[in-house]
Coordinates of C-alpha atoms and ligand atoms in Angstrom, one line a residue:
X1 CA 7.5 -12.7 13.5
X2 CA 4.0 -13.7 14.5
X3 CA 4.9 -17.4 15.1
X4 CA 3.5 -20.2 17.1
X5 CA 3.2 -24.0 17.4
X6 CA 0.1 -25.5 15.9
X7 CA -2.0 -28.2 17.7
X8 CA -0.2 -30.7 15.5
X9 CA 3.1 -29.6 16.8
X10 CA 4.2 -27.7 13.7
X11 CA 6.1 -24.5 14.2
X12 CA 4.6 -21.9 11.8
X13 CA 4.8 -18.1 11.2
X14 CA 2.3 -15.8 9.7
X15 CA 3.5 -13.9 6.7
X16 CA 5.2 -10.7 7.9
X17 CA 5.7 -9.2 4.5
X18 CA 5.2 -10.0 0.8
X19 CA 8.7 -9.7 -0.7
X20 CA 10.0 -13.3 0.0
X21 CA 6.7 -14.6 -1.4
X22 CA 7.1 -12.5 -4.5
X23 CA 10.7 -13.8 -4.9
X24 CA 9.4 -17.4 -4.8
X25 CA 6.6 -16.6 -7.2
X26 CA 9.0 -15.1 -9.7
X27 CA 11.3 -18.1 -9.4
X28 CA 8.3 -20.5 -9.9
X29 CA 7.5 -18.6 -13.1
X30 CA 11.1 -18.9 -14.3
X31 CA 11.8 -18.3 -17.9
X32 CA 8.2 -18.0 -18.9
X33 CA 8.2 -14.5 -17.4
X34 CA 9.1 -11.7 -19.8
X35 CA 11.1 -9.1 -17.9
X36 CA 10.6 -6.4 -16.9
X37 CA 7.4 -6.9 -14.9
X38 CA 5.6 -4.4 -12.7
X39 CA 3.5 -6.2 -10.1
X40 CA 1.4 -5.0 -7.2
X41 CA -0.4 -6.8 -4.4
X42 CA -2.4 -6.0 -1.3
X43 CA -1.5 -8.7 1.1
X44 CA -2.5 -9.0 4.7
X45 CA 0.6 -9.2 6.9
X46 CA 1.2 -10.1 10.5
X47 CA 4.0 -9.0 12.9
X48 CA 4.2 -9.6 16.6
X49 CA 4.8 -6.0 17.5
X50 CA 4.1 -3.8 20.5
X51 CA 0.9 -2.1 19.4
X52 CA 1.2 1.7 19.0
X53 CA -0.4 4.3 16.9
X54 CA -0.1 3.1 13.3
X55 CA 1.5 -0.2 14.3
X56 CA -0.6 -3.3 14.5
X57 CA -0.1 -7.0 14.7
X58 CA -2.1 -7.3 11.5
X59 CA -2.1 -4.9 8.6
X60 CA -2.7 -4.7 4.9
X61 CA 0.2 -3.6 2.8
X62 CA 0.1 -2.3 -0.8
X63 CA 3.2 -3.6 -2.5
X64 CA 4.5 -2.4 -5.8
X65 CA 7.6 -4.1 -7.3
X66 CA 9.5 -3.8 -10.6
X67 CA 11.6 -6.8 -11.6
X68 CA 14.3 -6.9 -14.2
X69 CA 15.3 -3.2 -14.3
X70 CA 18.9 -2.5 -13.1
X71 CA 18.7 1.3 -13.5
X72 CA 17.3 3.8 -11.0
X73 CA 14.4 4.5 -13.4
X74 CA 12.7 1.7 -11.5
X75 CA 13.1 3.5 -8.2
X76 CA 12.0 6.7 -9.8
X77 CA 8.8 5.0 -11.1
X78 CA 8.1 3.5 -7.6
X79 CA 8.7 6.6 -5.6
X80 CA 6.6 8.7 -8.0
X81 CA 3.8 6.1 -7.8
X82 CA 3.8 6.3 -4.0
X83 CA 3.7 10.2 -4.2
X84 CA 0.9 10.1 -6.8
X85 CA -1.2 7.8 -4.5
X86 CA -0.7 10.2 -1.6
X87 CA -1.5 13.2 -3.8
X88 CA -4.7 11.6 -4.8
X89 CA -5.6 11.1 -1.2
X90 CA -5.2 14.9 -0.8
X91 CA -1.7 15.0 0.8
X92 CA 0.9 17.5 -0.4
X93 CA 4.7 17.8 -0.2
X94 CA 4.2 19.9 2.9
X95 CA 2.5 17.0 4.7
X96 CA 4.8 14.1 3.7
X97 CA 8.2 13.6 2.2
X98 CA 10.3 10.7 1.0
X99 CA 13.7 10.2 2.5
X100 CA 16.2 8.7 0.0
X101 CA 19.6 7.1 0.6
X102 CA 21.7 4.4 -1.0
X103 CA 23.0 1.4 1.0
X104 CA 26.0 1.4 -1.4
X105 CA 27.3 4.4 0.5
X106 CA 27.5 2.6 3.9
X107 CA 28.6 -0.6 2.2
X108 CA 31.6 1.2 0.7
X109 CA 32.5 2.9 4.0
X110 CA 32.2 -0.4 6.0
X111 CA 34.2 -2.3 3.4
X112 CA 36.9 0.3 3.4
X113 CA 37.1 -0.1 7.2
X114 CA 37.9 -3.8 6.6
X115 CA 34.6 -5.3 7.6
X116 CA 33.8 -8.6 5.7
X117 CA 30.8 -8.4 3.2
X118 CA 28.6 -10.9 5.1
X119 CA 28.5 -8.6 8.0
X120 CA 27.0 -5.7 6.0
X121 CA 23.4 -6.8 6.1
X122 CA 23.5 -7.3 9.9
X123 CA 25.1 -3.9 10.3
X124 CA 22.1 -2.3 8.4
X125 CA 19.6 -4.2 10.5
X126 CA 21.3 -2.8 13.7
X127 CA 21.8 0.7 12.4
X128 CA 18.1 0.9 11.4
X129 CA 17.3 0.9 15.1
X130 CA 19.1 4.1 15.7
X131 CA 15.9 6.2 16.1
X132 CA 14.1 3.5 18.1
X133 CA 16.7 2.5 20.8
X134 CA 19.5 4.6 22.5
X135 CA 22.6 5.2 20.4
X136 CA 24.8 3.4 23.0
X137 CA 22.7 0.3 22.6
X138 CA 23.2 0.4 18.8
X139 CA 26.9 0.9 19.3
X140 CA 27.0 -2.0 21.7
X141 CA 25.3 -4.3 19.2
X142 CA 27.8 -3.3 16.5
X143 CA 30.6 -4.1 18.9
X144 CA 29.0 -7.5 19.6
X145 CA 29.0 -8.1 15.8
X146 CA 32.8 -7.7 16.0
X147 CA 33.2 -4.1 14.8
X148 CA 35.8 -2.1 16.6
X149 CA 35.3 1.5 17.8
X150 CA 36.8 3.2 14.7
X151 CA 34.4 1.3 12.4
X152 CA 31.5 2.2 14.6
X153 CA 32.6 5.9 14.3
X154 CA 33.0 5.6 10.6
X155 CA 29.4 4.2 10.4
X156 CA 27.8 6.9 12.6
X157 CA 29.6 9.7 10.9
X158 CA 28.5 8.4 7.5
X159 CA 24.9 8.3 8.7
X160 CA 25.0 12.0 9.7
X161 CA 26.3 13.3 6.3
X162 CA 23.9 16.0 5.1
X163 CA 24.0 16.0 1.3
X164 CA 25.0 14.0 -1.8
X165 CA 27.9 16.5 -2.1
X166 CA 29.1 15.4 1.3
X167 CA 28.8 11.8 0.3
X168 CA 30.7 12.6 -3.0
X169 CA 33.4 14.2 -0.9
X170 CA 33.7 11.0 1.1
X171 CA 33.5 8.2 -1.5
X172 CA 34.2 10.1 -4.7
X173 CA 32.0 11.9 -7.3
X174 CA 32.3 8.9 -9.7
X175 CA 31.2 6.4 -7.2
X176 CA 28.1 4.4 -8.5
X177 CA 26.0 5.3 -5.4
X178 CA 26.7 9.1 -6.0
X179 CA 25.8 8.8 -9.7
X180 CA 22.6 6.8 -9.0
X181 CA 21.5 9.2 -6.3
X182 CA 22.1 12.3 -8.5
X183 CA 20.2 10.6 -11.4
X184 CA 17.4 9.6 -9.1
X185 CA 16.8 13.1 -7.9
X186 CA 17.1 14.6 -11.4
X187 CA 14.5 12.2 -12.8
X188 CA 12.0 12.6 -9.9
X189 CA 12.2 16.3 -10.4
X190 CA 11.7 15.9 -14.1
X191 CA 8.5 13.9 -13.3
X192 CA 7.4 16.7 -11.1
X193 CA 7.8 15.3 -7.5
X194 CA 11.1 17.0 -6.8
X195 CA 9.7 18.8 -3.7
X196 CA 8.5 15.5 -2.2
X197 CA 12.0 13.8 -2.0
X198 CA 15.0 14.6 0.1
X199 CA 18.3 13.0 0.7
X200 CA 18.8 11.4 4.2
X201 CA 22.0 9.4 4.9
X202 CA 20.5 8.0 8.1
X203 CA 17.9 5.9 6.2
X204 CA 19.2 2.3 5.7
X205 CA 16.0 0.3 6.4
X206 CA 15.7 -2.7 8.7
X207 CA 15.4 -5.5 6.2
X208 CA 18.5 -7.4 5.3
X209 CA 18.0 -7.8 1.6
X210 CA 18.3 -4.2 0.3
X211 CA 21.3 -3.5 -1.9
X212 CA 21.0 0.0 -3.4
X213 CA 18.6 2.9 -3.1
X214 CA 16.4 2.8 -0.1
X215 CA 13.5 5.1 0.8
X216 CA 11.0 5.8 3.4
X217 CA 7.9 8.0 3.3
X218 CA 7.5 10.1 6.5
X219 CA 5.0 12.6 7.8
X220 CA 6.7 16.0 8.1
X221 CA 5.1 16.7 11.4
X222 CA 7.2 13.8 12.7
X223 CA 4.4 12.3 14.7
X224 CA 4.1 8.9 13.1
X225 CA 6.3 5.9 12.1
X226 CA 7.1 5.4 8.4
X227 CA 4.2 5.5 6.1
X228 CA 5.9 3.4 3.4
X229 CA 9.3 1.9 2.8
X230 CA 11.2 0.2 0.1
X231 CA 14.2 0.0 -2.0
X232 CA 16.4 -2.1 -4.4
X233 CA 17.1 -5.7 -3.6
X234 CA 19.1 -7.2 -6.4
X235 CA 20.4 -10.2 -4.4
X236 CA 17.2 -11.7 -3.0
X237 CA 16.3 -14.0 -5.9
X238 CA 19.8 -15.5 -5.8
X239 CA 19.2 -16.3 -2.2
X240 CA 16.1 -18.2 -3.2
X241 CA 17.9 -20.2 -5.8
X242 CA 18.0 -18.1 -9.0
X243 CA 21.1 -19.1 -11.0
X244 CA 21.7 -15.4 -11.8
X245 CA 21.0 -12.2 -10.0
X246 CA 17.7 -10.5 -11.0
X247 CA 17.4 -6.8 -10.3
X248 CA 14.4 -5.9 -8.2
X249 CA 13.0 -2.8 -6.5
X250 CA 9.8 -2.2 -4.7
X251 CA 8.0 -0.8 -1.7
X252 CA 5.4 -1.7 1.0
X253 CA 2.8 0.9 1.9
X254 CA 0.8 -0.1 5.0
X255 CA -2.8 0.9 5.6
X256 CA -2.5 1.9 9.3
X257 CA -0.1 4.9 9.3
X258 CA -1.7 6.5 6.3
X259 CA -5.2 6.2 7.9
X260 CA -3.8 8.0 11.0
X261 CA -2.3 10.7 8.9
X262 CA -5.4 11.2 6.8
X263 CA -7.5 11.3 10.0
X264 CA -5.2 14.0 11.5
X265 CA -5.5 16.0 8.3
X266 CA -9.2 15.5 8.0
X267 CA -8.7 13.9 4.7
X268 CA -10.2 10.5 5.4
X269 CA -12.4 9.8 2.4
X270 CA -16.0 9.1 3.2
X271 CA -16.7 5.5 2.3
X272 CA -20.4 5.7 2.6
X273 CA -22.2 2.6 1.4
X274 CA -23.9 3.2 -1.9
X275 CA -26.2 1.0 -3.9
X276 CA -27.4 1.9 -7.4
X277 CA -30.9 0.4 -7.1
X278 CA -33.2 -1.0 -4.5
X279 CA -36.0 -3.1 -6.0
X280 CA -39.2 -3.0 -4.1
X281 CA -41.9 -5.5 -4.8
X282 CA -45.3 -3.9 -4.3
X283 CA -46.4 -7.0 -2.5
X284 CA -45.5 -10.7 -2.3
X285 CA -47.4 -11.5 -5.5
X286 CA -45.0 -9.1 -7.3
X287 CA -41.8 -10.8 -6.0
X288 CA -41.3 -13.0 -9.1
X289 CA -41.5 -9.9 -11.3
X290 CA -39.2 -8.0 -9.0
X291 CA -36.7 -10.7 -9.2
X292 CA -36.7 -10.5 -13.0
X293 CA -36.0 -6.7 -12.7
X294 CA -33.3 -7.3 -10.2
X295 CA -31.5 -9.8 -12.4
X296 CA -31.8 -7.4 -15.4
X297 CA -30.2 -4.6 -13.4
X298 CA -27.4 -6.7 -12.0
X299 CA -26.7 -8.1 -15.5
X300 CA -26.2 -4.4 -16.6
X301 CA -23.5 -4.1 -14.0
X302 CA -25.6 -2.0 -11.5
X303 CA -25.3 -2.8 -7.9
X304 CA -28.8 -3.7 -7.0
X305 CA -30.5 -4.9 -3.8
X306 CA -34.1 -6.1 -3.2
X307 CA -36.4 -5.9 -0.2
X308 CA -36.1 -9.5 1.0
X309 CA -39.1 -9.6 3.3
X310 CA -42.7 -8.3 3.2
X311 CA -42.4 -4.6 4.1
X312 CA -44.7 -1.6 4.1
X313 CA -43.6 1.0 1.5
X314 CA -42.4 3.5 4.1
X315 CA -40.3 0.9 5.7
X316 CA -38.9 -0.2 2.3
X317 CA -37.9 3.5 1.6
X318 CA -36.3 3.9 5.0
X319 CA -34.2 0.7 4.2
X320 CA -33.4 2.2 0.8
X321 CA -32.1 5.4 2.6
X322 CA -30.1 3.3 5.1
X323 CA -28.2 1.5 2.4
X324 CA -27.7 4.7 0.4
X325 CA -29.6 3.6 -2.6
X326 CA -29.7 6.0 -5.6
X327 CA -32.9 4.7 -7.2
X328 CA -35.9 2.9 -5.9
X329 CA -37.5 0.6 -8.5
X330 CA -41.0 -0.2 -7.5
X331 CA -42.6 -3.2 -9.1
X332 CA -46.4 -2.8 -8.9
X333 CA -49.2 -4.8 -10.6
X334 CA -50.7 -2.1 -12.9
X335 CA -47.4 -0.8 -14.3
X336 CA -46.1 -4.4 -14.7
X337 CA -49.0 -5.3 -16.9
X338 CA -47.9 -2.4 -19.2
X339 CA -44.2 -3.6 -19.1
X340 CA -43.3 -0.7 -16.7
X341 CA -41.9 -0.1 -13.3
X342 CA -41.8 3.1 -11.2
X343 CA -38.4 4.6 -10.8
X344 CA -37.8 7.2 -8.1
X345 CA -34.5 9.0 -7.8
X346 CA -33.5 9.1 -4.1
X347 CA -30.2 10.9 -4.3
X348 CA -27.6 12.1 -6.8
X349 CA -25.8 8.9 -7.7
X350 CA -22.3 8.3 -8.9
X351 CA -23.8 7.9 -12.3
X352 CA -25.2 11.4 -12.1
X353 CA -27.7 11.6 -14.8
X354 CA -30.4 9.1 -13.7
X355 CA -33.4 9.0 -15.9
X356 CA -36.1 9.7 -13.3
X357 CA -36.4 11.9 -10.3
X358 CA -39.8 11.6 -8.6
X359 CA -41.4 8.4 -9.4
X360 CA -41.7 8.1 -13.1
X361 CA -43.0 5.1 -15.1
X362 CA -40.1 3.6 -17.0
X363 CA -40.3 0.7 -19.4
X364 CA -38.6 -2.4 -17.9
X365 CA -36.6 -2.7 -21.1
X366 CA -35.2 0.8 -20.6
X367 CA -34.1 0.3 -17.0
Ligands
LIG401 P1 8.6 -2.5 5.8 O1 9.3 -1.2 6.0 O2 8.9 -3.6 6.9 O3 9.0 -3.1 4.4 O4 7.0 -2.3 5.8 C1 6.5 -1.5 4.8 C2 5.3 -0.7 5.4 O5 4.4 -1.6 5.9 C3 5.7 0.2 6.5 O6 6.2 1.5 6.1 C4 4.3 0.4 7.1 O7 3.5 1.3 6.4 C5 3.7 -1.0 7.0 N1 3.9 -1.8 8.2 C6 4.9 -2.6 8.5 N2 4.7 -3.2 9.7 C7 3.5 -2.7 10.2 C8 2.8 -2.9 11.4 N3 3.1 -3.7 12.3 N4 1.6 -2.2 11.5 C9 1.2 -1.4 10.5 N5 1.8 -1.2 9.4 C10 3.0 -1.8 9.2 C11 8.5 -4.3 3.9 O8 7.7 -4.9 4.4 C12 9.1 -4.6 2.5 N6 8.8 -6.0 2.2 C13 8.6 -3.6 1.5 C14 9.2 -3.9 0.1 C15 8.4 -4.3 -0.9 N7 10.4 -3.7 -0.2 C16 10.5 -4.1 -1.5 N8 9.3 -4.5 -1.9

């Protein structure tokens, strides 16, 4: 938590994630909300972390959540959306993968070992640290939670199971978790992202509220922390006061790790500034006319800028170049009296087929 005491003596925390906010929002909407809903958001989040590559104290996080769908088709849709986003960025299944597990597996093993249900979420939070802190320390924390050595062994051996078949051998082929995992993999393959996903029993995720399938996107080179993480959290809304459980699943996809990955792969998109039109008044007497042209262009939905100060033409054109303008629209006295302006195409714009290329007179009405 990024928390502190304000000058007024209030203890506050900056939002570390969006999911509790989403839960409150859903509850506020109450019955007026027709389920299922699919929502996304791009919140800024803060965590008081040790800063490392891809880990910041402040980041933006794309969230996508599906509310009201109890079946794994929700998780399938979410994971495929994350894969599609990465594919659009130029990444492939050789660059990234999505590790899939179900918390229901560990929950069953822990329950069979006699651990009371309220200890399950803390167990997951501790187990999630397995890759970050020494194993002995994890085991120590589990002991401190009141788990004896045989339970700790049962947990660690479950985390190292290698396939859904091994899970099935342990908890039974008809177990809900096994059926859900098998359906999930079948459906993701049917959608076409089968080679992006893999089963990994060690993924439990560090947030207490997950109840079913959990997943994490990782870089296959193993250099970075998780690119994205999510899962099913059917109990969270009850925690915030919902009279009945509402099935939810979602993920958070941060901006920092993906940028590092895209930079490594030389896939960072060029986000060069681009303006459709730069309007250039020939001189200050033409500024009122230039402003009319500017307004007309903006009303058409074009991004348009204007030279704000008296500038020589060559300086105006070098400004146009600096802002990446596609067209220069010169408003000069003679043309203006004929209801025309001079349009010069400076570069190939997003719109492609611009009407002029080297300073042609264009009727203002046709701009
Ligand atoms: P999370 O795993 O804590 O899950 O965070 C999701 C993603 O946010 C991470 O995979 C990473 O991309 C990014 N992220 C988290 N912390 C940092 C940080 N300090 N610096 C940079 N990036 C970071 C959640 O937050 C859940 N609320 C996700 C979710 C939504 N589950 C269901 N719906």
